[in-house]
């Protein structure tokens, strides 16, 4: 239909008319027939083809192997990958590739830099398992390892590393190398985000000094102040794992609708603890949260914030700021 969805009944009626399905059933490829009649996409390569290999999109020499295995679905997927990547594998390699569960895109990344056998050997070595055991736990471990390895290679490739270099191809600890690449990519995203908000919300930095005079306060335990910049707000949200770094809060602070205040322990003034949103005109606390949207020491901190608000509305904060300035 227009949404790209398949009506199973229509699909079944349509493909019941294809003579190849009767042939597939007669030669024992019942699993493939079931996949087709269930409406699975990608099983049939060319419904008008006269030969089985063209009909399914596999190498011609694979048909006997497929028939001997009763039309195993994972094996068929591996054979399709072999054909799409213009590879020529042995029967054993096809069986092992089926165990990895790798599809065309993932396998193709590795095969740009190594042979199929090298890729299969490395996956088995990292998994610490052998192919052909028919043990579901082992097969699942091989599949997870294959995904991790090809994902690692994809990240290396996308960042411009030369994957012909065996050092990058064969990290000593696969999971650690994968995690390192994830961290690098995440850091790049963070740096890109910080640069973006710095340019988009310059007003937050520009109005910091004025807002500090209005909102800054400290006692023996805590201090509270406005955000110094858009970058600091984004960093606050990332460290505390809440949504203050989103464009909605940045826009409101930048335009003066509400302000983001940082509440910290006085002994650790640069370590995020609680983030506060306060109305610019109402001088009401709209919300406050600590790490993971939780409210640490809620009863005590609620009381502290209410006392802070009272001082703000009475002008006591401004007086305290003048006294501090003169003393300094």
CSV table of C-alpha atoms in Angstrom, one decimal:
chain,number,residue,atom,x,y,z
A,1,UNK,CA,0.0,0.0,0.0
A,2,UNK,CA,1.0,3.7,0.1
A,3,UNK,CA,2.6,3.3,3.5
A,4,UNK,CA,4.8,0.4,2.2
A,5,UNK,CA,3.0,-2.2,4.3
A,6,UNK,CA,2.1,-5.7,3.0
A,7,UNK,CA,-1.3,-7.2,3.4
A,8,UNK,CA,-0.5,-10.8,4.2
A,9,UNK,CA,-3.7,-12.2,2.5
A,10,UNK,CA,-3.1,-10.3,-0.7
A,11,UNK,CA,0.6,-11.3,-0.6
A,12,UNK,CA,-0.2,-15.0,-0.1
A,13,UNK,CA,-2.8,-15.0,-2.9
A,14,UNK,CA,-0.3,-13.3,-5.2
A,15,UNK,CA,2.6,-15.7,-4.6
A,16,UNK,CA,0.4,-18.8,-4.6
A,17,UNK,CA,0.2,-18.2,-8.3
A,18,UNK,CA,4.0,-18.4,-8.8
A,19,UNK,CA,4.9,-21.9,-10.1
A,20,UNK,CA,8.3,-21.7,-8.5
A,21,UNK,CA,6.8,-22.0,-5.0
A,22,UNK,CA,5.4,-25.4,-5.9
A,23,UNK,CA,8.8,-26.4,-7.1
A,24,UNK,CA,10.5,-25.1,-4.0
A,25,UNK,CA,8.1,-27.2,-1.9
A,26,UNK,CA,8.7,-30.3,-3.9
A,27,UNK,CA,12.5,-30.1,-3.5
A,28,UNK,CA,12.2,-29.6,0.2
A,29,UNK,CA,12.8,-25.8,0.5
A,30,UNK,CA,9.7,-25.5,2.8
A,31,UNK,CA,11.3,-22.9,5.1
A,32,UNK,CA,11.8,-20.6,2.1
A,33,UNK,CA,8.3,-21.1,1.0
A,34,UNK,CA,7.0,-20.2,4.5
A,35,UNK,CA,9.1,-17.0,4.4
A,36,UNK,CA,7.7,-16.0,1.1
A,37,UNK,CA,4.1,-16.7,2.0
A,38,UNK,CA,4.5,-14.8,5.3
A,39,UNK,CA,5.3,-11.7,3.2
A,40,UNK,CA,9.0,-11.4,4.1
A,41,UNK,CA,10.7,-8.9,1.9
A,42,UNK,CA,13.9,-9.7,0.1
A,43,UNK,CA,13.5,-13.5,-0.2
A,44,UNK,CA,12.6,-13.3,-3.9
A,45,UNK,CA,15.2,-11.6,-6.1
A,46,UNK,CA,13.4,-12.0,-9.4
A,47,UNK,CA,9.9,-13.6,-9.4
A,48,UNK,CA,10.0,-14.0,-13.2
A,49,UNK,CA,13.3,-15.9,-13.2
A,50,UNK,CA,13.4,-19.4,-14.7
A,51,UNK,CA,16.3,-20.7,-12.6
A,52,UNK,CA,16.3,-21.2,-8.8
A,53,UNK,CA,19.5,-19.2,-8.2
A,54,UNK,CA,18.2,-16.2,-10.1
A,55,UNK,CA,14.8,-16.5,-8.4
A,56,UNK,CA,16.5,-16.3,-4.9
A,57,UNK,CA,19.5,-14.1,-5.8
A,58,UNK,CA,22.3,-16.6,-5.0
A,59,UNK,CA,25.3,-18.0,-6.9
A,60,UNK,CA,24.4,-20.9,-9.2
A,61,UNK,CA,26.7,-23.3,-7.4
A,62,UNK,CA,24.8,-22.7,-4.1
A,63,UNK,CA,21.5,-24.4,-5.1
A,64,UNK,CA,22.6,-27.9,-4.2
A,65,UNK,CA,24.0,-26.8,-0.8
A,66,UNK,CA,20.7,-25.0,-0.1
A,67,UNK,CA,18.6,-28.0,-1.1
A,68,UNK,CA,20.7,-30.3,1.1
A,69,UNK,CA,20.1,-28.1,4.1
A,70,UNK,CA,16.3,-27.9,3.5
A,71,UNK,CA,16.4,-24.3,2.6
A,72,UNK,CA,17.8,-23.0,5.9
A,73,UNK,CA,16.9,-19.3,6.2
A,74,UNK,CA,20.2,-18.1,7.7
A,75,UNK,CA,22.1,-20.0,5.0
A,76,UNK,CA,20.0,-18.4,2.3
A,77,UNK,CA,20.8,-14.9,3.8
A,78,UNK,CA,24.5,-15.7,3.7
A,79,UNK,CA,24.3,-16.8,0.1
A,80,UNK,CA,22.5,-13.6,-0.8
A,81,UNK,CA,25.3,-11.6,0.8
A,82,UNK,CA,27.9,-13.6,-1.1
A,83,UNK,CA,26.2,-12.8,-4.4
A,84,UNK,CA,25.6,-9.1,-3.6
A,85,UNK,CA,29.2,-8.6,-2.7
A,86,UNK,CA,30.4,-10.5,-5.7
A,87,UNK,CA,32.2,-13.0,-3.5
A,88,UNK,CA,33.0,-16.7,-4.1
A,89,UNK,CA,33.1,-18.6,-0.9
A,90,UNK,CA,33.5,-22.2,-0.1
A,91,UNK,CA,30.6,-24.2,1.3
A,92,UNK,CA,32.2,-24.1,4.7
A,93,UNK,CA,32.6,-20.3,4.6
A,94,UNK,CA,29.0,-19.9,3.6
A,95,UNK,CA,27.9,-22.0,6.6
A,96,UNK,CA,30.2,-20.0,9.0
A,97,UNK,CA,29.0,-16.7,7.5
A,98,UNK,CA,25.4,-17.9,8.2
A,99,UNK,CA,26.4,-18.3,11.9
A,100,UNK,CA,27.7,-14.8,12.1
A,101,UNK,CA,24.3,-13.5,10.9
A,102,UNK,CA,26.0,-10.6,9.1
A,103,UNK,CA,24.1,-9.0,6.3
A,104,UNK,CA,25.5,-7.3,3.2
A,105,UNK,CA,26.3,-3.9,4.6
A,106,UNK,CA,28.1,-5.1,7.7
A,107,UNK,CA,30.0,-7.9,6.0
A,108,UNK,CA,30.9,-5.6,3.1
A,109,UNK,CA,32.8,-3.2,5.5
A,110,UNK,CA,35.2,-5.9,6.6
A,111,UNK,CA,35.5,-7.5,3.1
A,112,UNK,CA,36.9,-4.2,1.7
A,113,UNK,CA,40.0,-4.8,3.8
A,114,UNK,CA,40.4,-8.6,4.3
A,115,UNK,CA,39.3,-11.9,2.9
A,116,UNK,CA,36.2,-13.7,4.1
A,117,UNK,CA,38.4,-16.3,5.8
A,118,UNK,CA,40.4,-13.7,7.7
A,119,UNK,CA,37.2,-12.0,8.9
A,120,UNK,CA,35.7,-15.3,10.0
A,121,UNK,CA,38.8,-16.3,11.8
A,122,UNK,CA,39.0,-13.0,13.7
A,123,UNK,CA,35.4,-13.2,14.7
A,124,UNK,CA,35.9,-16.7,16.1
A,125,UNK,CA,39.0,-15.7,17.9
A,126,UNK,CA,37.4,-12.7,19.5
A,127,UNK,CA,34.3,-14.8,20.4
A,128,UNK,CA,36.5,-17.6,21.8
A,129,UNK,CA,34.2,-20.1,20.1
A,130,UNK,CA,34.3,-22.5,17.2
A,131,UNK,CA,31.9,-22.6,14.3
A,132,UNK,CA,29.6,-25.6,13.7
A,133,UNK,CA,28.8,-26.5,17.3
A,134,UNK,CA,25.1,-26.0,16.8
A,135,UNK,CA,25.0,-24.7,20.3
A,136,UNK,CA,22.6,-21.8,20.6
A,137,UNK,CA,24.7,-20.1,23.2
A,138,UNK,CA,27.8,-20.3,21.1
A,139,UNK,CA,26.0,-19.1,18.0
A,140,UNK,CA,24.6,-16.1,19.8
A,141,UNK,CA,28.1,-15.2,21.1
A,142,UNK,CA,29.5,-15.5,17.6
A,143,UNK,CA,26.7,-13.2,16.2
A,144,UNK,CA,27.2,-10.6,18.9
A,145,UNK,CA,31.0,-10.6,18.3
A,146,UNK,CA,30.5,-10.3,14.6
A,147,UNK,CA,28.3,-7.3,15.1
A,148,UNK,CA,30.7,-5.7,17.5
A,149,UNK,CA,33.7,-6.3,15.2
A,150,UNK,CA,32.1,-4.9,12.0
A,151,UNK,CA,30.6,-2.0,13.9
A,152,UNK,CA,34.1,-1.2,15.2
A,153,UNK,CA,35.5,-1.3,11.7
A,154,UNK,CA,32.7,0.9,10.5
A,155,UNK,CA,33.5,3.6,13.1
A,156,UNK,CA,37.2,3.4,12.2
A,157,UNK,CA,36.4,3.8,8.5
A,158,UNK,CA,34.0,6.7,9.1
A,159,UNK,CA,36.6,8.6,11.1
A,160,UNK,CA,39.2,8.2,8.3
A,161,UNK,CA,41.5,5.5,9.8
A,162,UNK,CA,43.5,3.4,7.3
A,163,UNK,CA,42.0,-0.1,7.8
A,164,UNK,CA,44.6,-1.7,5.7
A,165,UNK,CA,46.8,-1.3,8.8
A,166,UNK,CA,46.7,-4.5,10.7
A,167,UNK,CA,46.9,-2.7,14.0
A,168,UNK,CA,43.5,-1.2,13.4
A,169,UNK,CA,42.1,-4.3,11.8
A,170,UNK,CA,43.1,-6.5,14.8
A,171,UNK,CA,42.7,-4.7,18.1
A,172,UNK,CA,44.1,-6.7,21.1
A,173,UNK,CA,40.8,-6.3,23.1
A,174,UNK,CA,37.9,-5.9,20.7
A,175,UNK,CA,35.3,-4.6,23.3
A,176,UNK,CA,37.7,-2.1,24.7
A,177,UNK,CA,38.6,-0.9,21.2
A,178,UNK,CA,34.9,-0.6,20.2
A,179,UNK,CA,34.2,1.4,23.4
A,180,UNK,CA,37.1,3.7,22.6
A,181,UNK,CA,35.7,4.4,19.2
A,182,UNK,CA,32.3,5.1,20.7
A,183,UNK,CA,33.9,7.5,23.1
A,184,UNK,CA,35.8,9.3,20.4
A,185,UNK,CA,32.6,9.7,18.3
A,186,UNK,CA,30.6,10.9,21.3
A,187,UNK,CA,33.3,13.4,22.1
A,188,UNK,CA,33.2,14.7,18.6
A,189,UNK,CA,29.4,15.1,18.9
A,190,UNK,CA,29.8,17.0,22.2
A,191,UNK,CA,32.4,19.3,20.7
A,192,UNK,CA,30.2,19.9,17.7
A,193,UNK,CA,27.2,20.6,20.0
A,194,UNK,CA,29.2,23.1,22.1
A,195,UNK,CA,30.4,25.0,19.1
A,196,UNK,CA,26.8,25.1,17.7
A,197,UNK,CA,25.2,26.5,20.9
A,198,UNK,CA,28.0,29.0,21.4
A,199,UNK,CA,27.2,30.5,18.1
A,200,UNK,CA,23.4,30.2,18.4
A,201,UNK,CA,22.9,31.5,21.9
A,202,UNK,CA,25.6,34.3,22.5
A,203,UNK,CA,23.2,36.2,24.8
A,204,UNK,CA,23.7,33.8,27.6
A,205,UNK,CA,27.4,34.6,27.9
A,206,UNK,CA,26.8,38.4,27.3
A,207,UNK,CA,24.3,38.8,30.1
A,208,UNK,CA,26.1,36.7,32.6
A,209,UNK,CA,27.7,39.5,34.6
A,210,UNK,CA,24.4,41.4,35.0
A,211,UNK,CA,22.5,38.3,36.0
A,212,UNK,CA,25.2,37.4,38.5
A,213,UNK,CA,24.6,40.6,40.4
A,214,UNK,CA,20.9,39.7,40.6
A,215,UNK,CA,21.0,36.0,41.3
A,216,UNK,CA,24.4,35.1,42.9
A,217,UNK,CA,24.3,33.9,46.5
A,218,UNK,CA,26.4,31.7,48.8
A,219,UNK,CA,26.4,30.6,52.4
A,220,UNK,CA,28.7,28.3,54.4
A,221,UNK,CA,27.6,25.2,52.4
A,222,UNK,CA,26.2,26.2,49.0
A,223,UNK,CA,26.5,28.7,46.2
A,224,UNK,CA,24.1,29.5,43.4
A,225,UNK,CA,24.7,31.5,40.3
A,226,UNK,CA,23.4,31.9,36.7
A,227,UNK,CA,25.0,29.9,33.9
A,228,UNK,CA,28.0,31.5,32.4
A,229,UNK,CA,27.3,30.4,28.8
A,230,UNK,CA,25.3,28.1,26.6
A,231,UNK,CA,28.1,25.6,26.6
A,232,UNK,CA,28.0,25.4,30.4
A,233,UNK,CA,24.3,24.7,30.3
A,234,UNK,CA,24.8,21.9,27.8
A,235,UNK,CA,27.7,20.4,29.8
A,236,UNK,CA,25.5,20.6,33.0
A,237,UNK,CA,22.8,18.6,31.3
A,238,UNK,CA,25.3,16.0,30.0
A,239,UNK,CA,27.0,15.5,33.3
A,240,UNK,CA,23.8,15.3,35.3
A,241,UNK,CA,22.0,13.3,32.6
A,242,UNK,CA,18.9,15.6,32.3
A,243,UNK,CA,17.4,17.7,29.6
A,244,UNK,CA,18.6,21.2,30.6
A,245,UNK,CA,21.0,21.3,27.6
A,246,UNK,CA,18.1,21.2,25.1
A,247,UNK,CA,17.4,24.1,22.8
A,248,UNK,CA,14.1,24.9,24.6
A,249,UNK,CA,16.0,25.9,27.8
A,250,UNK,CA,18.8,27.6,26.0
A,251,UNK,CA,16.3,29.7,24.0
A,252,UNK,CA,14.4,30.8,27.1
A,253,UNK,CA,17.6,31.8,28.9
A,254,UNK,CA,19.0,33.6,25.8
A,255,UNK,CA,15.8,35.5,25.3
A,256,UNK,CA,15.3,36.3,29.0
A,257,UNK,CA,12.1,34.3,29.6
A,258,UNK,CA,13.6,32.1,32.3
A,259,UNK,CA,17.1,31.6,33.6
A,260,UNK,CA,19.2,28.5,34.4
A,261,UNK,CA,21.0,28.7,37.7
A,262,UNK,CA,23.7,26.4,38.9
A,263,UNK,CA,23.5,25.3,42.5
A,264,UNK,CA,26.8,23.8,43.8
A,265,UNK,CA,28.6,22.9,47.0
A,266,UNK,CA,30.8,25.9,47.9
A,267,UNK,CA,33.8,23.6,48.4
A,268,UNK,CA,33.3,22.3,44.8
A,269,UNK,CA,32.0,25.3,42.9
A,270,UNK,CA,32.7,23.7,39.4
A,271,UNK,CA,31.1,20.4,40.1
A,272,UNK,CA,27.4,20.2,39.0
A,273,UNK,CA,25.0,19.3,41.8
A,274,UNK,CA,21.5,20.8,41.2
A,275,UNK,CA,20.2,22.7,38.2
A,276,UNK,CA,17.5,25.3,38.8
A,277,UNK,CA,15.2,27.1,36.3
A,278,UNK,CA,13.7,30.3,37.6
A,279,UNK,CA,11.2,32.7,36.0
A,280,UNK,CA,12.8,35.9,34.8
A,281,UNK,CA,9.9,38.2,35.8
A,282,UNK,CA,8.0,36.1,38.4
A,283,UNK,CA,11.2,35.1,40.3
A,284,UNK,CA,9.6,31.8,40.9
A,285,UNK,CA,11.5,28.5,40.8
A,286,UNK,CA,9.9,26.7,37.9
A,287,UNK,CA,11.8,23.4,38.5
A,288,UNK,CA,15.0,22.0,40.0
A,289,UNK,CA,16.7,18.7,39.5
A,290,UNK,CA,19.9,16.9,40.3
A,291,UNK,CA,21.4,13.9,38.6
A,292,UNK,CA,19.1,11.7,36.5
A,293,UNK,CA,16.1,14.1,37.1
A,294,UNK,CA,16.1,13.3,40.8
A,295,UNK,CA,15.9,15.7,43.7
A,296,UNK,CA,18.8,15.0,46.1
A,297,UNK,CA,18.1,15.7,49.8
A,298,UNK,CA,14.8,17.0,48.6
A,299,UNK,CA,13.3,18.3,51.9
A,300,UNK,CA,16.4,20.2,52.9
A,301,UNK,CA,17.1,21.6,49.4
A,302,UNK,CA,13.5,22.7,48.9
A,303,UNK,CA,13.7,24.7,52.1
A,304,UNK,CA,17.1,26.2,51.1
A,305,UNK,CA,15.7,27.3,47.7
A,306,UNK,CA,12.7,28.9,49.3
A,307,UNK,CA,14.9,30.8,51.7
A,308,UNK,CA,17.0,31.8,48.7
A,309,UNK,CA,13.9,33.1,46.9
A,310,UNK,CA,12.9,35.1,49.8
A,311,UNK,CA,16.3,36.8,49.9
A,312,UNK,CA,16.1,37.4,46.2
A,313,UNK,CA,12.6,39.1,46.4
A,314,UNK,CA,13.6,41.1,49.5
A,315,UNK,CA,16.7,42.5,47.7
A,316,UNK,CA,19.0,40.9,50.3
A,317,UNK,CA,21.1,39.2,47.6
A,318,UNK,CA,21.9,42.5,45.9
A,319,UNK,CA,22.9,43.9,49.3
A,320,UNK,CA,25.1,40.9,50.0
A,321,UNK,CA,26.7,41.3,46.6
A,322,UNK,CA,27.6,45.0,47.3
A,323,UNK,CA,29.1,44.1,50.6
A,324,UNK,CA,31.2,41.4,49.0
A,325,UNK,CA,32.3,43.7,46.2
A,326,UNK,CA,33.4,46.4,48.7
A,327,UNK,CA,35.2,43.9,50.8
A,328,UNK,CA,37.0,42.5,47.8
